[in-house]
Amino acid sequence: MIKNGITLNIKIFATDINQHALNQASRGIYKAQSLSSVSAERKQSFFDEAEFGFKIKPEIRSMLVFAQHDLTRNPPYCNLDLISCRNMLIYVKPSLQKIILSKFTFGLKKHAFLFLGSSENISGFKDDYTEISAKWNIYQRTDSIKKFGFESYLPPALTGINFNGVQKSNQSPQQFSSISLAPDLSELILLESGYCGVSTDEELKVLQAYGDLSLYLKKEFFNNNLPELLPEPLMLALRAAAQKALLHSERQKISGIVFSLDDSKIQRSTNLIVSPFIDKKSRKRGLLILFEGNHAISESDLSSPFDMDKVTKEHIEHLESELIRLKEELQTANDYLESSQESMQAYNEELLSANEEMQSANEEMQSINEELESINNEHKYTIQELTSVNNDLNNYFRNNANSQLIVDRDLLLKKYSPGAVKHINIQEGDIGRPLSNITTNIKLETILDDIRKVISSGETIMREVESLNGNYYHVLTSPYIKQKEKIIDGAIISFYNVTELRNTRKELDHSNNILRLATESAEMATWSINLGTMEFIPSPRLKKLFGFNVDEDMSLEMSINQISVEYRSLFSEAMADTMASDKKFELEFSLRGYRDGDLRWIRAIGNVSPQIVGETSYFIGFMHDISEQKLNDIRKYDFIAMASHELKTPLTAIEGSLKLLTGNLQDTETNAFALKNANIQLKRMFRLVNGFLNVSKISVGNFTVNRNVFEIGALIRESFAEVKLLASNHIINFHPASLIEVVADREKIGQVINNILSNAVKFSPEQSTIEINYRKTKGYLEVSVKDNGMGIKSHDLPKLFERFYRIENVPTQVIPGFGIGLYMSAEIIRLHKGKIWAESEFGKGSIFSFMIPLNPEGLN
């Protein structure tokens, strides 16, 4: 209709014998799964979303009338365009099917439609219908005249009637309170008693029929006016008996009434009994009309005690007396009317005065009406807001991952979210029930006591509980507050699943315990810095390391102040570098205790925690007291220094003697070569001894550089010449570049070059080639030495420049060395603010390179 723009006034009568089913259907609420076969377009057109499914739209619901109706007993609805009765007739007997179909036929308009179930038919009524669809059992009413006889009514039990002159049964009615006599049994009782008849109102309109009346009624179409359906003798007798019965309120019986039906020549005789009664419910008067006996009589038996003329005369006399009585009543009424007219004249004058007052009141009412209209608009707006809030609340409950339910002050359930069904065994019909009557799936015996306490005190209660399936929840019970009145009107119970959080907390506690035991056993100190607030959080062990008492405050600035001066800038720079680039923080430094003044050596490591979106990162570090280890190292390096000094003294004497010898001997080529070689060996020994001394100086922080200006090519040639004498079986190629001056410590840079060249010779096979290159690049000097030796495995490359580190494998076991050359080279390059590195592929050789700034401080 909407699609075609048609507007019709439609009424749909939905009937059933079961009142409970009607109540359920009249709500118009359907679960989502029950509408799974309905298209989305139809859902949108005819349904609104409700809290637990879908609800029929109000404009559709207003078309329906739900009514309790018994097809076998109650009169049919009339002038209908469509009757749909599917799969109901198959459950009743054929005799009842015939009665129900006759009522359907009577109730349908001409050309209206009947829709039956697939297993049902219209047997016995085919002349009244045209088949539209054999598959779907759809039939159309024809133009035939509606036939509907008394046999369509079933004879119900006569209850609730007060009879005068009719004998009552002594049977207690309570014995039949739950029994409804079947139609066949009622028929049998009437036949056995020899009676049939009808009950009517005072106007002789039929109310109910009892038994087979076909032997007493004319063959005409049914109407409910009983006199019109009876033959004339019976009609006259009925009118006369009915008047007497109503007038005298007593039972009337006329015997021997002779009559014939329609054109039949057969004469029949019957007795007529008319008893007045009063309906106990409606208190209206009625008549029970019974026919006793019906038998044909011959012409010889036509004499009858029933005198029609006498009855007719009595009836006319009664009508005349009734007419006289009515005339007298009419005259009395006229007199009363004249008197009333005079009173009405006075009333009219009073009404005119009242009308003027009403006019004034009307103006006031108009003003009040305008105010009410304004209030009504405000109410409409408020209703819209409440509807919107209710929709928001319903959507919140439906989409909230957590579960919630609301109870009032009496602990009656008001509302709940779908998720709460997992914890409380709630059904849709439980709204308004006490929460104490509903079972739960959680191990919380105090939930009712908690709710009462929250309602009485207004405080919020949080408990962690376990559900029957092993999950854990935080149950938060908080007061339900009416904001306007500021009063507590109930409680809200929320369930938060913390199973995963609890398991994570257990794992974290376990990890923390392990970490605590590890740090305590290793005497490790921990510290952290909130990168958002820069809050410094030291552990008690860290406070002790820095000489503070455990119970006193120690800031980051105070802790840095305890670090030795030469390490403070290194500590701050390394920490800032780690915070900025996520590099690992690692440093060894010395400090003086704040309270005790003791010197301690500390090894510190740390890093920035992984970044989580929306959360603050932390710098987390560990510190370990290595004072004992450091003292052992110092003792070892003191020994090396002592041994170096002891070695250096005779070597100095040898060097002086050789110089004196060189000056006095004849300058022969052989002696000169020998002396030169001895001098080189002495220099090597000096470098070895100086190496030990430098390692000692580095360890105690006394290793420094003395910068001066020199040409790098000349320094490389000197190193090249020295190594060339010792590596006569290697091919060393030196590729000089243009003159490059550099500001650095010439002696220490020479040590670096000699160390790298010596390693290339030691770890390369004879007759292999060694390449020496240097160049200027972006303000830096870059020197590289390439060999074709045994190469270095990838896992050894990061450790090459560590102190005393040697590559341990079969080929290197026969090659002498202390593992301090590359370490010392790395320290020298670090002091020059440069960089040293190695590139290698195992079995194919290596390239060692370093870079230093040409003039780091702008010296001339």
mmCIF file of C-alpha atoms in Angstrom, residues 601-779:
data_model
loop_
_atom_site.group_PDB
_atom_site.id
_atom_site.type_symbol
_atom_site.label_atom_id
_atom_site.label_comp_id
_atom_site.label_asym_id
_atom_site.label_seq_id
_atom_site.Cartn_x
_atom_site.Cartn_y
_atom_site.Cartn_z
ATOM 1 C CA TRP A 601 84.690 1.137 41.015
ATOM 2 C CA ILE A 602 81.330 0.570 39.379
ATOM 3 C CA ARG A 603 80.275 -1.194 36.185
ATOM 4 C CA ALA A 604 76.949 0.158 34.867
ATOM 5 C CA ILE A 605 74.698 -1.124 32.042
ATOM 6 C CA GLY A 606 71.279 0.048 30.951
ATOM 7 C CA ASN A 607 68.803 0.601 28.145
ATOM 8 C CA VAL A 608 65.492 2.285 27.351
ATOM 9 C CA SER A 609 62.374 0.105 27.738
ATOM 10 C CA PRO A 610 60.470 -0.624 24.497
ATOM 11 C CA GLN A 611 58.138 2.211 23.478
ATOM 12 C CA ILE A 612 54.403 1.500 23.954
ATOM 13 C CA VAL A 613 51.943 3.873 22.281
ATOM 14 C CA GLY A 614 50.416 6.217 24.846
ATOM 15 C CA GLU A 615 52.701 5.124 27.687
ATOM 16 C CA THR A 616 55.862 6.631 29.179
ATOM 17 C CA SER A 617 59.194 4.904 28.535
ATOM 18 C CA TYR A 618 61.770 4.247 31.247
ATOM 19 C CA PHE A 619 65.547 4.184 31.283
ATOM 20 C CA ILE A 620 66.382 1.031 33.266
ATOM 21 C CA GLY A 621 69.886 0.242 34.516
ATOM 22 C CA PHE A 622 71.965 -2.042 36.710
ATOM 23 C CA MET A 623 75.161 -1.269 38.629
ATOM 24 C CA HIS A 624 77.694 -3.694 40.093
ATOM 25 C CA ASP A 625 80.561 -3.038 42.475
ATOM 26 C CA ILE A 626 83.781 -4.153 40.686
ATOM 27 C CA SER A 627 86.163 -2.515 43.137
ATOM 28 C CA GLU A 628 87.873 -5.818 44.055
ATOM 29 C CA GLN A 629 88.276 -6.779 40.409
ATOM 30 C CA LYS A 630 89.579 -3.323 39.599
ATOM 31 C CA LEU A 631 92.116 -3.461 42.457
ATOM 32 C CA ASN A 632 93.344 -6.793 41.128
ATOM 33 C CA ASP A 633 93.747 -5.267 37.668
ATOM 34 C CA ILE A 634 95.624 -2.312 39.124
ATOM 35 C CA ARG A 635 97.913 -4.678 41.003
ATOM 36 C CA LYS A 636 98.505 -6.616 37.777
ATOM 37 C CA TYR A 637 99.224 -3.496 35.777
ATOM 38 C CA ASP A 638 101.507 -2.222 38.561
ATOM 39 C CA PHE A 639 103.443 -5.443 38.206
ATOM 40 C CA ILE A 640 103.633 -5.007 34.427
ATOM 41 C CA ALA A 641 104.816 -1.445 34.868
ATOM 42 C CA MET A 642 107.431 -2.576 37.346
ATOM 43 C CA ALA A 643 108.612 -5.346 35.017
ATOM 44 C CA SER A 644 108.661 -2.926 32.079
ATOM 45 C CA HIS A 645 110.806 -0.499 34.020
ATOM 46 C CA GLU A 646 113.135 -3.301 34.994
ATOM 47 C CA LEU A 647 113.429 -4.354 31.308
ATOM 48 C CA LYS A 648 113.791 -0.838 30.073
ATOM 49 C CA THR A 649 116.916 -0.094 32.154
ATOM 50 C CA PRO A 650 119.251 -2.695 30.520
ATOM 51 C CA LEU A 651 117.755 -2.014 27.130
ATOM 52 C CA THR A 652 118.673 1.647 27.494
ATOM 53 C CA ALA A 653 122.220 0.655 28.306
ATOM 54 C CA ILE A 654 122.367 -1.618 25.262
ATOM 55 C CA GLU A 655 121.046 1.151 23.078
ATOM 56 C CA GLY A 656 123.721 3.563 24.351
ATOM 57 C CA SER A 657 126.467 1.030 23.827
ATOM 58 C CA LEU A 658 125.290 0.320 20.295
ATOM 59 C CA LYS A 659 125.251 4.011 19.500
ATOM 60 C CA LEU A 660 128.809 4.355 20.803
ATOM 61 C CA LEU A 661 129.871 1.296 18.806
ATOM 62 C CA THR A 662 128.304 2.662 15.694
ATOM 63 C CA GLY A 663 130.213 5.887 16.003
ATOM 64 C CA ASN A 664 133.643 4.233 16.465
ATOM 65 C CA LEU A 665 133.511 1.321 14.015
ATOM 66 C CA GLN A 666 134.546 1.569 10.451
ATOM 67 C CA ASP A 667 131.635 2.260 8.233
ATOM 68 C CA THR A 668 131.506 -1.079 6.522
ATOM 69 C CA GLU A 669 128.268 -2.163 4.924
ATOM 70 C CA THR A 670 127.997 -5.392 6.930
ATOM 71 C CA ASN A 671 128.565 -3.798 10.319
ATOM 72 C CA ALA A 672 126.186 -1.003 9.458
ATOM 73 C CA PHE A 673 123.400 -3.468 8.490
ATOM 74 C CA ALA A 674 123.942 -5.507 11.644
ATOM 75 C CA LEU A 675 123.895 -2.465 13.819
ATOM 76 C CA LYS A 676 120.807 -1.140 12.043
ATOM 77 C CA ASN A 677 118.980 -4.431 12.500
ATOM 78 C CA ALA A 678 119.960 -4.523 16.170
ATOM 79 C CA ASN A 679 118.650 -1.009 16.521
ATOM 80 C CA ILE A 680 115.311 -2.066 14.947
ATOM 81 C CA GLN A 681 115.033 -4.999 17.311
ATOM 82 C CA LEU A 682 115.690 -2.696 20.221
ATOM 83 C CA LYS A 683 112.934 -0.377 19.006
ATOM 84 C CA ARG A 684 110.568 -3.318 18.817
ATOM 85 C CA MET A 685 111.454 -4.224 22.385
ATOM 86 C CA PHE A 686 110.909 -0.617 23.403
ATOM 87 C CA ARG A 687 107.483 -0.679 21.705
ATOM 88 C CA LEU A 688 106.607 -3.898 23.485
ATOM 89 C CA VAL A 689 107.599 -2.478 26.825
ATOM 90 C CA ASN A 690 105.820 0.809 26.056
ATOM 91 C CA GLY A 691 102.744 -1.195 25.151
ATOM 92 C CA PHE A 692 102.650 -2.710 28.624
ATOM 93 C CA LEU A 693 103.180 0.729 30.129
ATOM 94 C CA ASN A 694 100.378 2.227 27.991
ATOM 95 C CA VAL A 695 97.944 -0.552 28.997
ATOM 96 C CA SER A 696 98.713 0.254 32.604
ATOM 97 C CA LYS A 697 98.176 3.955 31.990
ATOM 98 C CA ILE A 698 94.868 3.316 30.224
ATOM 99 C CA SER A 699 93.661 1.174 33.131
ATOM 100 C CA VAL A 700 94.380 3.854 35.713
ATOM 101 C CA GLY A 701 93.213 6.736 33.522
ATOM 102 C CA ASN A 702 96.652 8.302 32.952
ATOM 103 C CA PHE A 703 96.881 7.675 29.201
ATOM 104 C CA THR A 704 96.995 10.971 27.287
ATOM 105 C CA VAL A 705 97.863 12.224 23.793
ATOM 106 C CA ASN A 706 100.296 14.970 22.825
ATOM 107 C CA ARG A 707 99.129 16.524 19.568
ATOM 108 C CA ASN A 708 101.453 18.134 17.036
ATOM 109 C CA VAL A 709 101.440 18.744 13.295
ATOM 110 C CA PHE A 710 103.053 16.127 11.026
ATOM 111 C CA GLU A 711 102.766 14.726 7.523
ATOM 112 C CA ILE A 712 101.080 11.311 7.603
ATOM 113 C CA GLY A 713 102.838 9.952 4.507
ATOM 114 C CA ALA A 714 106.253 10.269 6.144
ATOM 115 C CA LEU A 715 105.041 8.444 9.243
ATOM 116 C CA ILE A 716 103.621 5.590 7.142
ATOM 117 C CA ARG A 717 106.925 5.310 5.186
ATOM 118 C CA GLU A 718 108.850 4.914 8.471
ATOM 119 C CA SER A 719 106.524 2.143 9.635
ATOM 120 C CA PHE A 720 106.627 0.579 6.171
ATOM 121 C CA ALA A 721 110.459 0.554 6.225
ATOM 122 C CA GLU A 722 110.608 -1.071 9.661
ATOM 123 C CA VAL A 723 108.085 -3.775 8.852
ATOM 124 C CA LYS A 724 109.670 -4.401 5.435
ATOM 125 C CA LEU A 725 112.906 -5.554 7.057
ATOM 126 C CA LEU A 726 110.955 -8.128 9.122
ATOM 127 C CA ALA A 727 108.674 -9.223 6.294
ATOM 128 C CA SER A 728 111.124 -9.923 3.490
ATOM 129 C CA ASN A 729 108.931 -12.785 2.244
ATOM 130 C CA HIS A 730 105.776 -10.628 1.901
ATOM 131 C CA ILE A 731 104.888 -8.200 -0.876
ATOM 132 C CA ILE A 732 103.979 -4.889 0.770
ATOM 133 C CA ASN A 733 102.648 -2.236 -1.558
ATOM 134 C CA PHE A 734 102.503 1.331 -0.284
ATOM 135 C CA HIS A 735 100.509 3.829 -2.330
ATOM 136 C CA PRO A 736 101.565 7.358 -1.291
ATOM 137 C CA ALA A 737 99.031 10.144 -1.822
ATOM 138 C CA SER A 738 99.474 13.910 -1.833
ATOM 139 C CA LEU A 739 100.897 15.564 1.252
ATOM 140 C CA ILE A 740 98.373 15.376 4.114
ATOM 141 C CA GLU A 741 99.109 17.120 7.372
ATOM 142 C CA VAL A 742 97.356 16.014 10.520
ATOM 143 C CA VAL A 743 97.230 17.302 14.098
ATOM 144 C CA ALA A 744 97.679 14.254 16.346
ATOM 145 C CA ASP A 745 100.086 12.364 18.605
ATOM 146 C CA ARG A 746 102.702 11.229 16.036
ATOM 147 C CA GLU A 747 104.233 8.545 18.238
ATOM 148 C CA LYS A 748 100.901 6.942 19.186
ATOM 149 C CA ILE A 749 99.492 7.060 15.632
ATOM 150 C CA GLY A 750 102.744 5.399 14.561
ATOM 151 C CA GLN A 751 102.065 2.666 17.134
ATOM 152 C CA VAL A 752 98.619 2.096 15.603
ATOM 153 C CA ILE A 753 100.049 1.801 12.088
ATOM 154 C CA ASN A 754 102.842 -0.522 13.249
ATOM 155 C CA ASN A 755 100.334 -2.742 15.127
ATOM 156 C CA ILE A 756 98.035 -3.070 12.106
ATOM 157 C CA LEU A 757 100.961 -3.710 9.665
ATOM 158 C CA SER A 758 102.591 -6.233 12.032
ATOM 159 C CA ASN A 759 99.275 -8.138 12.413
ATOM 160 C CA ALA A 760 98.867 -8.204 8.619
ATOM 161 C CA VAL A 761 102.323 -9.786 8.275
ATOM 162 C CA LYS A 762 101.803 -12.269 11.153
ATOM 163 C CA PHE A 763 98.418 -13.520 9.949
ATOM 164 C CA SER A 764 99.177 -13.636 6.201
ATOM 165 C CA PRO A 765 101.045 -16.426 4.347
ATOM 166 C CA GLU A 766 104.433 -15.762 2.787
ATOM 167 C CA GLN A 767 104.544 -14.285 -0.707
ATOM 168 C CA SER A 768 101.057 -12.771 -0.117
ATOM 169 C CA THR A 769 100.393 -9.119 -0.883
ATOM 170 C CA ILE A 770 99.693 -6.395 1.697
ATOM 171 C CA GLU A 771 98.250 -3.067 0.556
ATOM 172 C CA ILE A 772 98.669 0.254 2.477
ATOM 173 C CA ASN A 773 96.431 3.214 1.520
ATOM 174 C CA TYR A 774 95.487 6.548 3.019
ATOM 175 C CA ARG A 775 93.267 9.453 1.947
ATOM 176 C CA LYS A 776 91.556 12.624 3.103
ATOM 177 C CA THR A 777 87.725 12.501 3.381
ATOM 178 C CA LYS A 778 85.391 15.185 4.791
ATOM 179 C CA GLY A 779 87.890 16.631 7.279
#
